[in-house]
GROMACS .gro file of C-alpha atoms in nm:
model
  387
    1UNK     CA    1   9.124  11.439  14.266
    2UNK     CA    2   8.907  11.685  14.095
    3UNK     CA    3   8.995  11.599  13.724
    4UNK     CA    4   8.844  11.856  13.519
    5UNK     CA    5   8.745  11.785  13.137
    6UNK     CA    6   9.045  12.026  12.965
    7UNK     CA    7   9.296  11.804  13.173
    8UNK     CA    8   9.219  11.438  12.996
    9UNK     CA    9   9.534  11.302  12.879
   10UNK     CA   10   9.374  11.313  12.498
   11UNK     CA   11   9.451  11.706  12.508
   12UNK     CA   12   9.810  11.636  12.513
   13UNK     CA   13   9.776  11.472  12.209
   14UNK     CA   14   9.605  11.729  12.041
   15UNK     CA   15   9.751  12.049  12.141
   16UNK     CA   16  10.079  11.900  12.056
   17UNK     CA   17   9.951  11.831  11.734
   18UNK     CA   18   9.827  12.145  11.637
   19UNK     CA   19  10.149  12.363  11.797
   20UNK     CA   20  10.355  12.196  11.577
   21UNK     CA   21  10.132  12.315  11.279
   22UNK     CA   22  10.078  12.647  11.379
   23UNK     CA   23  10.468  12.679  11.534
   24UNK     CA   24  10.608  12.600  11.192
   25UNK     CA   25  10.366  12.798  10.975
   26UNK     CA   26  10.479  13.119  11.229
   27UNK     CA   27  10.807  12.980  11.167
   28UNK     CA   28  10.757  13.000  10.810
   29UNK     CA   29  10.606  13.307  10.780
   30UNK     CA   30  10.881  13.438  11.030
   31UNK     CA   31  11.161  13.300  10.819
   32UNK     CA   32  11.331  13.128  11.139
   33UNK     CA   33  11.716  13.067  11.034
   34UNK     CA   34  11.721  12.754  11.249
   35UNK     CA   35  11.806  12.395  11.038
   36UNK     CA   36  11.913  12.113  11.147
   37UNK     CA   37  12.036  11.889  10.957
   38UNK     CA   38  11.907  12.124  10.666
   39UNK     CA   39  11.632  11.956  10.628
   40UNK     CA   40  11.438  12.251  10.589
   41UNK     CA   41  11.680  12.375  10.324
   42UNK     CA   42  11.599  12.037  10.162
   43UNK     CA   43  11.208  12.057  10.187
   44UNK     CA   44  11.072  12.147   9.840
   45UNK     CA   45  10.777  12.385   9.836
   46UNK     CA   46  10.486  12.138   9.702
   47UNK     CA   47  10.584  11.913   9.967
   48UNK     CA   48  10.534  12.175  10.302
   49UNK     CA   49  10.198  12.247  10.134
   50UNK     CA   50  10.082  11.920  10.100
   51UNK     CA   51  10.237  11.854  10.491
   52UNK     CA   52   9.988  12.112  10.597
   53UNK     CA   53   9.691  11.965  10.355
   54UNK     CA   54   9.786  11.607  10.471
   55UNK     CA   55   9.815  11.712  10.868
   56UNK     CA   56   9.452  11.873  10.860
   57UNK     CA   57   9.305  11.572  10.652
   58UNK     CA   58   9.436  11.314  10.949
   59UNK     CA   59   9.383  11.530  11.238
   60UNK     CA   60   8.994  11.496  11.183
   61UNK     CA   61   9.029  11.138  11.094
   62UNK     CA   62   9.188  11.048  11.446
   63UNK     CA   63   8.901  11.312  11.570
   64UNK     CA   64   8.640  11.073  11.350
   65UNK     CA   65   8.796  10.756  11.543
   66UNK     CA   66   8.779  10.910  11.853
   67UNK     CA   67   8.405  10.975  11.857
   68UNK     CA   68   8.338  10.641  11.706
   69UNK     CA   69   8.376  10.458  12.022
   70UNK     CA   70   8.024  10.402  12.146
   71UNK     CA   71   8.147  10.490  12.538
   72UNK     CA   72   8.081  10.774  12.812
   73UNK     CA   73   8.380  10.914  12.993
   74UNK     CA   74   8.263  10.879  13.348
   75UNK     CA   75   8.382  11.182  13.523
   76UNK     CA   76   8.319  11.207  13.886
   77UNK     CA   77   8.461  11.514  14.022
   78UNK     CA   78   8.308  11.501  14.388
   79UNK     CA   79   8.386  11.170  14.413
   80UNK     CA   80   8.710  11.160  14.280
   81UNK     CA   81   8.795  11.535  14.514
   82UNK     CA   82   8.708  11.282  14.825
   83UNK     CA   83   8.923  10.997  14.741
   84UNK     CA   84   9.186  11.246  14.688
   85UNK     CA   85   9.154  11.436  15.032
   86UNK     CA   86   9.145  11.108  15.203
   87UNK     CA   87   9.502  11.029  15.063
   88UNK     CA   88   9.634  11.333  15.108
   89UNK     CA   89   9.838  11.271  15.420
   90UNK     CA   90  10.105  11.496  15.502
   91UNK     CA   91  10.460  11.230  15.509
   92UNK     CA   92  10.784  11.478  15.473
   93UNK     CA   93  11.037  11.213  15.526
   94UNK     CA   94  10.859  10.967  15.227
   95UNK     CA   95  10.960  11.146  14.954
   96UNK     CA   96  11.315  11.208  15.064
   97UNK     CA   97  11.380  10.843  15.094
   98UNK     CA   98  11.239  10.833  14.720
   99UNK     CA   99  11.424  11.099  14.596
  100UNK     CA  100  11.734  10.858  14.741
  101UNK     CA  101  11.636  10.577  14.594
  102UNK     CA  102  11.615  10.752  14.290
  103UNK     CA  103  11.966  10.886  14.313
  104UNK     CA  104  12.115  10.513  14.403
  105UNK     CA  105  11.911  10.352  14.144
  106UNK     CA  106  12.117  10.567  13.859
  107UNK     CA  107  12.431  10.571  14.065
  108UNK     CA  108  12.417  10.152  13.998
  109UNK     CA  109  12.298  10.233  13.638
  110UNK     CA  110  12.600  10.440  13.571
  111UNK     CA  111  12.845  10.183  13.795
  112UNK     CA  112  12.914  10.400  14.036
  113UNK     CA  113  13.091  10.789  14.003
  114UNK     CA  114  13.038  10.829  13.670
  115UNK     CA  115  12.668  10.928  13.732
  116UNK     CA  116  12.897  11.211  13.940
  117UNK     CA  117  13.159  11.319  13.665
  118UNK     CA  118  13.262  11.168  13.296
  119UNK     CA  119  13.386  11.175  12.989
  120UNK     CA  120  13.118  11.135  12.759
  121UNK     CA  121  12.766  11.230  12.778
  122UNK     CA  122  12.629  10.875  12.761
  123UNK     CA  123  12.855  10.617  12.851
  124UNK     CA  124  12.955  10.301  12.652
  125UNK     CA  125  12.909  10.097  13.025
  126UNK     CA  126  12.571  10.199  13.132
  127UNK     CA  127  12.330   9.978  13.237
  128UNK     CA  128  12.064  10.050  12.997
  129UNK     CA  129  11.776   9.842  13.201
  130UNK     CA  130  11.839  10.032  13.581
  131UNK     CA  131  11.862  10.311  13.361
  132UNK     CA  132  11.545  10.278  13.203
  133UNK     CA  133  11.365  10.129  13.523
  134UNK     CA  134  11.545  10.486  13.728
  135UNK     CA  135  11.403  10.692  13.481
  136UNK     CA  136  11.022  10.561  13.503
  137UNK     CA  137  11.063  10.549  13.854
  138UNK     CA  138  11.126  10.921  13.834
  139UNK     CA  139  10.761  10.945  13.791
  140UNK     CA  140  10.679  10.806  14.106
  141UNK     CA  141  10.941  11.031  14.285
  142UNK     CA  142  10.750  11.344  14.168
  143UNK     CA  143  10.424  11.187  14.232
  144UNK     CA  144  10.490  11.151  14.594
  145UNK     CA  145  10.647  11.476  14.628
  146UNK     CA  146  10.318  11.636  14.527
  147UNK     CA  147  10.095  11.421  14.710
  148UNK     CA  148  10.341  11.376  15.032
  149UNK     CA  149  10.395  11.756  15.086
  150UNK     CA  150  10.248  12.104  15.114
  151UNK     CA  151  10.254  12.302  14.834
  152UNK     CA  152  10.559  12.505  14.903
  153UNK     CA  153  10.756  12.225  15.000
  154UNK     CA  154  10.660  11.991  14.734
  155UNK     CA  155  10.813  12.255  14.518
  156UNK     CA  156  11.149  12.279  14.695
  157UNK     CA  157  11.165  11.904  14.706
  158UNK     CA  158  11.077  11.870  14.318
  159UNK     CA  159  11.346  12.095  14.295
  160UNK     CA  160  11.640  11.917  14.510
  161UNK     CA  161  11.495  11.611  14.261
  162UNK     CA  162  11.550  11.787  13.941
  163UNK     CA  163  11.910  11.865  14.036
  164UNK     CA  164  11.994  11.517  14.121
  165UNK     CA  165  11.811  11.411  13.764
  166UNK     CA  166  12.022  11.631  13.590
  167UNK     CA  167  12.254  11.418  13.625
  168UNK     CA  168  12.184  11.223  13.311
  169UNK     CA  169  12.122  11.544  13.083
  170UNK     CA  170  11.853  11.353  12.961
  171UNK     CA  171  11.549  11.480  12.756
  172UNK     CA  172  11.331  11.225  12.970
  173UNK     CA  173  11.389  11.509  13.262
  174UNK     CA  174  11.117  11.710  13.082
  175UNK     CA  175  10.849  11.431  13.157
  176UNK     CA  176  10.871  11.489  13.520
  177UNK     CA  177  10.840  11.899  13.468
  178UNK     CA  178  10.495  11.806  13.288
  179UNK     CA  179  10.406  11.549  13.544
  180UNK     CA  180  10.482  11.741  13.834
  181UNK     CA  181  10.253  12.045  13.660
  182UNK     CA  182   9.981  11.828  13.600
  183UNK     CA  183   9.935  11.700  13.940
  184UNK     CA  184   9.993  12.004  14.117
  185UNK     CA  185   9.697  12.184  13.897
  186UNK     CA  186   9.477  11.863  14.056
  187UNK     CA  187   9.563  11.858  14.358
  188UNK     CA  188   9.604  12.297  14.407
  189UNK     CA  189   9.320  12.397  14.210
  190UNK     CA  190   9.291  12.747  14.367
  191UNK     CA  191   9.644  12.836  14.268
  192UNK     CA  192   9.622  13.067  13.997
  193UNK     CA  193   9.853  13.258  13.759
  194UNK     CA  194  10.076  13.340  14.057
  195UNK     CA  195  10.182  12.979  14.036
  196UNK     CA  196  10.158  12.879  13.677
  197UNK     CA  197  10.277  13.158  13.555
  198UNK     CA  198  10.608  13.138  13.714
  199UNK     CA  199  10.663  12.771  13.734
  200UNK     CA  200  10.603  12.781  13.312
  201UNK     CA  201  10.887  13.044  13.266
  202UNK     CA  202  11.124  12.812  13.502
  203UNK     CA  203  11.032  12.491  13.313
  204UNK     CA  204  11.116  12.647  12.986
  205UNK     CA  205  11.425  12.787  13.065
  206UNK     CA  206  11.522  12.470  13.278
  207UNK     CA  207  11.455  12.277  12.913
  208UNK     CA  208  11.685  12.523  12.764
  209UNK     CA  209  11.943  12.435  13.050
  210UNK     CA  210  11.830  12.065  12.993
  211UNK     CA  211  11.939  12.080  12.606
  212UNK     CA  212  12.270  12.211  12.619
  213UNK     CA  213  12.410  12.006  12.854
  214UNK     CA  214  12.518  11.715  12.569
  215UNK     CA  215  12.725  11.989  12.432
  216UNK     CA  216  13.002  12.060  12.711
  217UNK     CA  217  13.294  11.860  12.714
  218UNK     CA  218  13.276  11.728  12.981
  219UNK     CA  219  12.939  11.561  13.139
  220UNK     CA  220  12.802  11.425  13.467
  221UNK     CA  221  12.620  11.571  13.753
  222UNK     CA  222  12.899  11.787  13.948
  223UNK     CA  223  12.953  11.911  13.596
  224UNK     CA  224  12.617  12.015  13.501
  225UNK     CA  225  12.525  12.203  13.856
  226UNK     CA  226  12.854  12.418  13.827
  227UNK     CA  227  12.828  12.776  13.719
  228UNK     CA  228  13.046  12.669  13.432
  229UNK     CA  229  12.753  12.484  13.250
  230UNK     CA  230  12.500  12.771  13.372
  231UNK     CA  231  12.734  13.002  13.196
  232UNK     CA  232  12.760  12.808  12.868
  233UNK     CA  233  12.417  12.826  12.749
  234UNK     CA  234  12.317  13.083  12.536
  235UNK     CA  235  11.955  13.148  12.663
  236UNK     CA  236  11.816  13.353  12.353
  237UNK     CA  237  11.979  13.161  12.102
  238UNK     CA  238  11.886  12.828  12.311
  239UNK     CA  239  11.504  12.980  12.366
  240UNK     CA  240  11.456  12.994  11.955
  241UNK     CA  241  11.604  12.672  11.939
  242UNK     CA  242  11.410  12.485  12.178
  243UNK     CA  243  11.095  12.636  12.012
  244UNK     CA  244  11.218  12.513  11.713
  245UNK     CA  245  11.358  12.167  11.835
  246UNK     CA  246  11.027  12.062  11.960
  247UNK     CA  247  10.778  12.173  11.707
  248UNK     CA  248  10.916  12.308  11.382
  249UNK     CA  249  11.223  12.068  11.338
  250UNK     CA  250  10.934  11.766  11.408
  251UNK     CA  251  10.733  11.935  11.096
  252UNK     CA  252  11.019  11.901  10.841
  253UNK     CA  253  11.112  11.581  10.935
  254UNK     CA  254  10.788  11.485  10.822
  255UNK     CA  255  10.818  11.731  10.479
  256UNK     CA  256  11.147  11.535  10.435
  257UNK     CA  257  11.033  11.184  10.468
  258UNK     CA  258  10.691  11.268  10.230
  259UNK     CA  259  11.005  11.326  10.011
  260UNK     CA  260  11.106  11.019   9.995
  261UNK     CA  261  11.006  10.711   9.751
  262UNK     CA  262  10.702  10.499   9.870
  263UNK     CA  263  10.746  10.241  10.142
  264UNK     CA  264  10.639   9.903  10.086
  265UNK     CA  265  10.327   9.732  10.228
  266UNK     CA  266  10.512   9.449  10.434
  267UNK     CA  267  10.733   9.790  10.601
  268UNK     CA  268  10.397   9.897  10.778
  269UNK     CA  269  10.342   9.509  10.868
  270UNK     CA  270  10.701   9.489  11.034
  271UNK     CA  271  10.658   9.824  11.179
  272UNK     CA  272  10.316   9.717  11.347
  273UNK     CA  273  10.403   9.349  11.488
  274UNK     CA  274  10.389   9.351  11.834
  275UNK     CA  275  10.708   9.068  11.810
  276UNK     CA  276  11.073   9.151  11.931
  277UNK     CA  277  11.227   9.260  11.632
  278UNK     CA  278  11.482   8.968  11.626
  279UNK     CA  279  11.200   8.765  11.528
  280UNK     CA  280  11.086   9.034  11.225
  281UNK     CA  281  11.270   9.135  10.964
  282UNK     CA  282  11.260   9.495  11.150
  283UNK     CA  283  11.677   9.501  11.168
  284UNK     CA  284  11.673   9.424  10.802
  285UNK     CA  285  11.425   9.749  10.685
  286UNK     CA  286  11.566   9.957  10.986
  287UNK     CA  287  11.807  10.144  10.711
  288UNK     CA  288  11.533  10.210  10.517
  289UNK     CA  289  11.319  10.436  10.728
  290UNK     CA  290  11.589  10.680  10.831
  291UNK     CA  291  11.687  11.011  10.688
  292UNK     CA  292  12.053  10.988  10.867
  293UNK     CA  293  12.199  10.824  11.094
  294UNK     CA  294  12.040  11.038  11.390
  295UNK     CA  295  11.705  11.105  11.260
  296UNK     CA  296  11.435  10.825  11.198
  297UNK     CA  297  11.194  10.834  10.985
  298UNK     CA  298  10.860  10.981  11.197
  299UNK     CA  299  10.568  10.799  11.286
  300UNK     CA  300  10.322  11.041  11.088
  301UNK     CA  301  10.581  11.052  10.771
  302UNK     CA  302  10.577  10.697  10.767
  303UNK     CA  303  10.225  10.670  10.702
  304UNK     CA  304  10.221  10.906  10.448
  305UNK     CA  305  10.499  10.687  10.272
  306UNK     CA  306  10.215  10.389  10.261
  307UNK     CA  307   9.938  10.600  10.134
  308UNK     CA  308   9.604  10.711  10.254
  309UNK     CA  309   9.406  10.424  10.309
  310UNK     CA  310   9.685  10.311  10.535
  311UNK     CA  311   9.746  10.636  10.666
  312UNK     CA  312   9.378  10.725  10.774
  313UNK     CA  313   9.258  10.372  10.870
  314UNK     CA  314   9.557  10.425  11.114
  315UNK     CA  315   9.429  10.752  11.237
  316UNK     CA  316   9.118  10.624  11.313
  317UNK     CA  317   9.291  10.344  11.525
  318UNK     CA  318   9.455  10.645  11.731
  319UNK     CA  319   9.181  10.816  11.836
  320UNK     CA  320   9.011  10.459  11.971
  321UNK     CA  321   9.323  10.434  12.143
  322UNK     CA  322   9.318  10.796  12.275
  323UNK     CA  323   8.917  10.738  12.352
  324UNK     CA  324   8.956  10.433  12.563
  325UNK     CA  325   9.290  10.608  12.752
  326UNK     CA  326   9.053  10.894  12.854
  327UNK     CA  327   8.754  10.612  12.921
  328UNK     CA  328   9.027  10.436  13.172
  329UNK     CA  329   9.103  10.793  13.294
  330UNK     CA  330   8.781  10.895  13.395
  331UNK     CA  331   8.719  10.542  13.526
  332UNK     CA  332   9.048  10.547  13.766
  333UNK     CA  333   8.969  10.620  14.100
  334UNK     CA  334   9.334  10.662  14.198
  335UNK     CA  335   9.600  10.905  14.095
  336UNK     CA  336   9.872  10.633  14.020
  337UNK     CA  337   9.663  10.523  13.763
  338UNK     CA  338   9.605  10.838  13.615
  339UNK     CA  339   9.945  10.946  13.605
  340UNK     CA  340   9.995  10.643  13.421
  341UNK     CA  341   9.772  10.749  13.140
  342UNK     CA  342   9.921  11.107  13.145
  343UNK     CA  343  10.270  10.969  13.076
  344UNK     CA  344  10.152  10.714  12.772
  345UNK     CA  345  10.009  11.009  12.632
  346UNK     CA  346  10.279  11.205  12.690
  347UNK     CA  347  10.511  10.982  12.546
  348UNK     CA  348  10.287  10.889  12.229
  349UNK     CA  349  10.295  11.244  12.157
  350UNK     CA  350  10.679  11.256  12.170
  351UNK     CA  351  10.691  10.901  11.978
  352UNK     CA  352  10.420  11.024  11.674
  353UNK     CA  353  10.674  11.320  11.553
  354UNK     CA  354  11.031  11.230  11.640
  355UNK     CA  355  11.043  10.808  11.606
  356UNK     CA  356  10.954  10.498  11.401
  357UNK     CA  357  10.636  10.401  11.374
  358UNK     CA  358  10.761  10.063  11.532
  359UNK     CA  359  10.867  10.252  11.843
  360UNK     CA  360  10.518  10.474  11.829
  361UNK     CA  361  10.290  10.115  11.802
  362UNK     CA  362  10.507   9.922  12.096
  363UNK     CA  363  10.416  10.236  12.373
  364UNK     CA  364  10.044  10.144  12.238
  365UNK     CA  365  10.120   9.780  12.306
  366UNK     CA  366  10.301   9.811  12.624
  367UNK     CA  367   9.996  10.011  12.726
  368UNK     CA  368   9.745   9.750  12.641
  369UNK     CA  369   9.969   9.491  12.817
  370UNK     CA  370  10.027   9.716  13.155
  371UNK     CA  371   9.602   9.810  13.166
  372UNK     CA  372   9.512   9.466  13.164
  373UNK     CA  373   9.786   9.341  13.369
  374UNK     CA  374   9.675   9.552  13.630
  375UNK     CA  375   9.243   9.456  13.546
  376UNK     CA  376   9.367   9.093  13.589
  377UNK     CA  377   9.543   9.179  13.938
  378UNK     CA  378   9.237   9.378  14.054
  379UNK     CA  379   8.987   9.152  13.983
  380UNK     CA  380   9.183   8.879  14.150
  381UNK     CA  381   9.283   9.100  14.472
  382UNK     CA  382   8.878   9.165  14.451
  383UNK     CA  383   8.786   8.779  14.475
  384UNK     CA  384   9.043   8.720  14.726
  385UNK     CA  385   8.908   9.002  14.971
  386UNK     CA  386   8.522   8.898  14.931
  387UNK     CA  387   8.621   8.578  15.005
   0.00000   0.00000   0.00000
């Protein structure tokens, strides 16, 4: 797999970083009407200035901590393109029996038919750990599609899988769009605009689809694939909103919590111990970093809230972490592996503007824990085969 410098997983990071600054200030300038839970209504002028000042000021921190890190990224393009044409055997059947397994795995989750048709979009009965296991294992699925098929029929597979996904409405559905993109523009290099171009316009409107599937009254997956649901959705309205959703809504939840009073010192503490939070005093502070009862405080605004030395020490400690991701990266001599770092990033990304920074820290933990899980199992499996 020829990885090519613009594709390390640290971009992610970054260009999500900066769309959300540039989206809202458009926005801004624009006067969008969008506002949900009028929290832009709420934000006071001072405040979106100093968001922008305060966004630009960590931004080149987590840049600063990201070149700090006395290592090389070890690309190896040629070498990388042969390991990747070696593996790249032709297996139709392999990723339908995924695909299945896929489908089963959240038919168990949601006991049975109500994966099919239900009342309510997430059910009080659902399994939450086959749900959670089906929905990582949805990364697999797609990753075998692309690998496992020819180009044209990796896309009609990916999309018999997205219809079965829909099934759960859930936002997590997205991650395999991105996933699926990011391996094809590996493995299909010589594809051009005739490709992206297209596949771009169907993965936006398919998030639009995505989004406005919590809203019908009724919920499952025989409900979402009728023409009912495709008729609901109010694609202009739904387009603006997504836009908005994704970037500018994530920039005045931060102008909101800046807002807010200072948070104490032993909040970031909490908020940073690996521990289960049954053992923290997490459940006790969870009420206080929350602006309602459906939006958290973000990770970003919560460092604001303990002040700079805090906030910009942590910066610094994300872009080591985003360094060493794109070290492993360029290190990885199979895809699985770098698919791997692709979703972290992905989901660090999604973490940083919309959740706790609790929630943000434990996807850097469970990270950390995975990598050298899998360093202790490869150096083992090494000693064992040279014996």
């Amino acid at each position: 797999m020829a990885y090519r410098k613009r594709l390390l997983p640290s971009v992610i990071f970054f260009t999500i970083y900066f769309a959300v600054m540039i989206i809202s200030l458009l926005a801004l300038t624009l006067e969008w009407q969008n506002d949900l839970f009028n929290f832009k209504e709420n934000a006071k002028k001072e405040f979106i200035l100093e968001a922008y000042e305060f966004l630009s000021l960590f931004i080149i921190f987590v840049w600063l901590g990201y070149k700090s890190l006395p290592i090389k990224l070890k690309i190896q393009s040629k070498h990388l393109a042969r390991i990747a044409k070696k593996s790249f055997k032709k297996s139709f059947y392999k990723p339908l029996l995924f695909v299945l397994t896929y489908l089963f795995l959240m038919y168990f989750a949601y006991e049975g038919n109500e994966y099919f048709i239900r009342d309510s979009y997430i059910p009080e009965n659902r399994d939450k750990f086959i749900y959670v296991v089906a929905s990582f294992f949805g990364v697999v699925v797609t990753y075998f599609i692309v690998v496992k098929t020819t180009p044209k029929i990796s896309f009609l597979y990916f999309l018999f899988f997205l219809i079965i996904a829909t099934g759960t409405g859930s936002r997590f559905v997205l991650i395999y769009l991105a996933t699926y993109l990011i391996l094809f523009s590996n493995f299909y290099k010589e594809l051009g605009l005739k490709f992206y171009l297209p596949f771009a316009v169907f993965a936006f409107y398919f998030s639009i689809f995505l989004l406005s599937l919590r809203r019908m009254n009724s919920h499952g997956l025989i409900d979402y694939i009728s023409i009912d649901a495709l008729q609901a959705v109010e694609f202009i309205d739904m387009s603006l909103f997504l836009i908005f959703y994704m970037f500018e809504f994530s920039f005045y939840v931060l102008v909101n919590v800046m807002q807010e009073p200072n948070l104490p010192l032993e909040f970031f503490f909490t908020s940073v111990n690996p521990m289960p939070g049954v053992l923290t005093n997490w459940y006790e502070i969870l009420k206080y970093v929350r602006l309602n009862e459906f939006a958290p405080y973000s990770s970003i605004g919560e460092l604001y809230l303990y002040g700079n030395f805090i906030a910009f020490g942590f910066a610094m400690f994300i872009g080591v972490i985003l360094r060493l991701i794109d070290y492993f990266f360029s290190k990885s001599r199979g895809q699985i592996i770098a698919i791997f770092l692709y979703l972290v990033v992905m989901l660090l990304s999604s973490y940083f503007w919309q959740y706790n920074l609790r929630s943000f820290s434990r996807i850097i933990y469970y990270f950390i824990f995975v990598y050298l899980v899998f360093l202790g199992y490869r150096a083992f499996f090494l000693k064992l085969t040279r014996q």
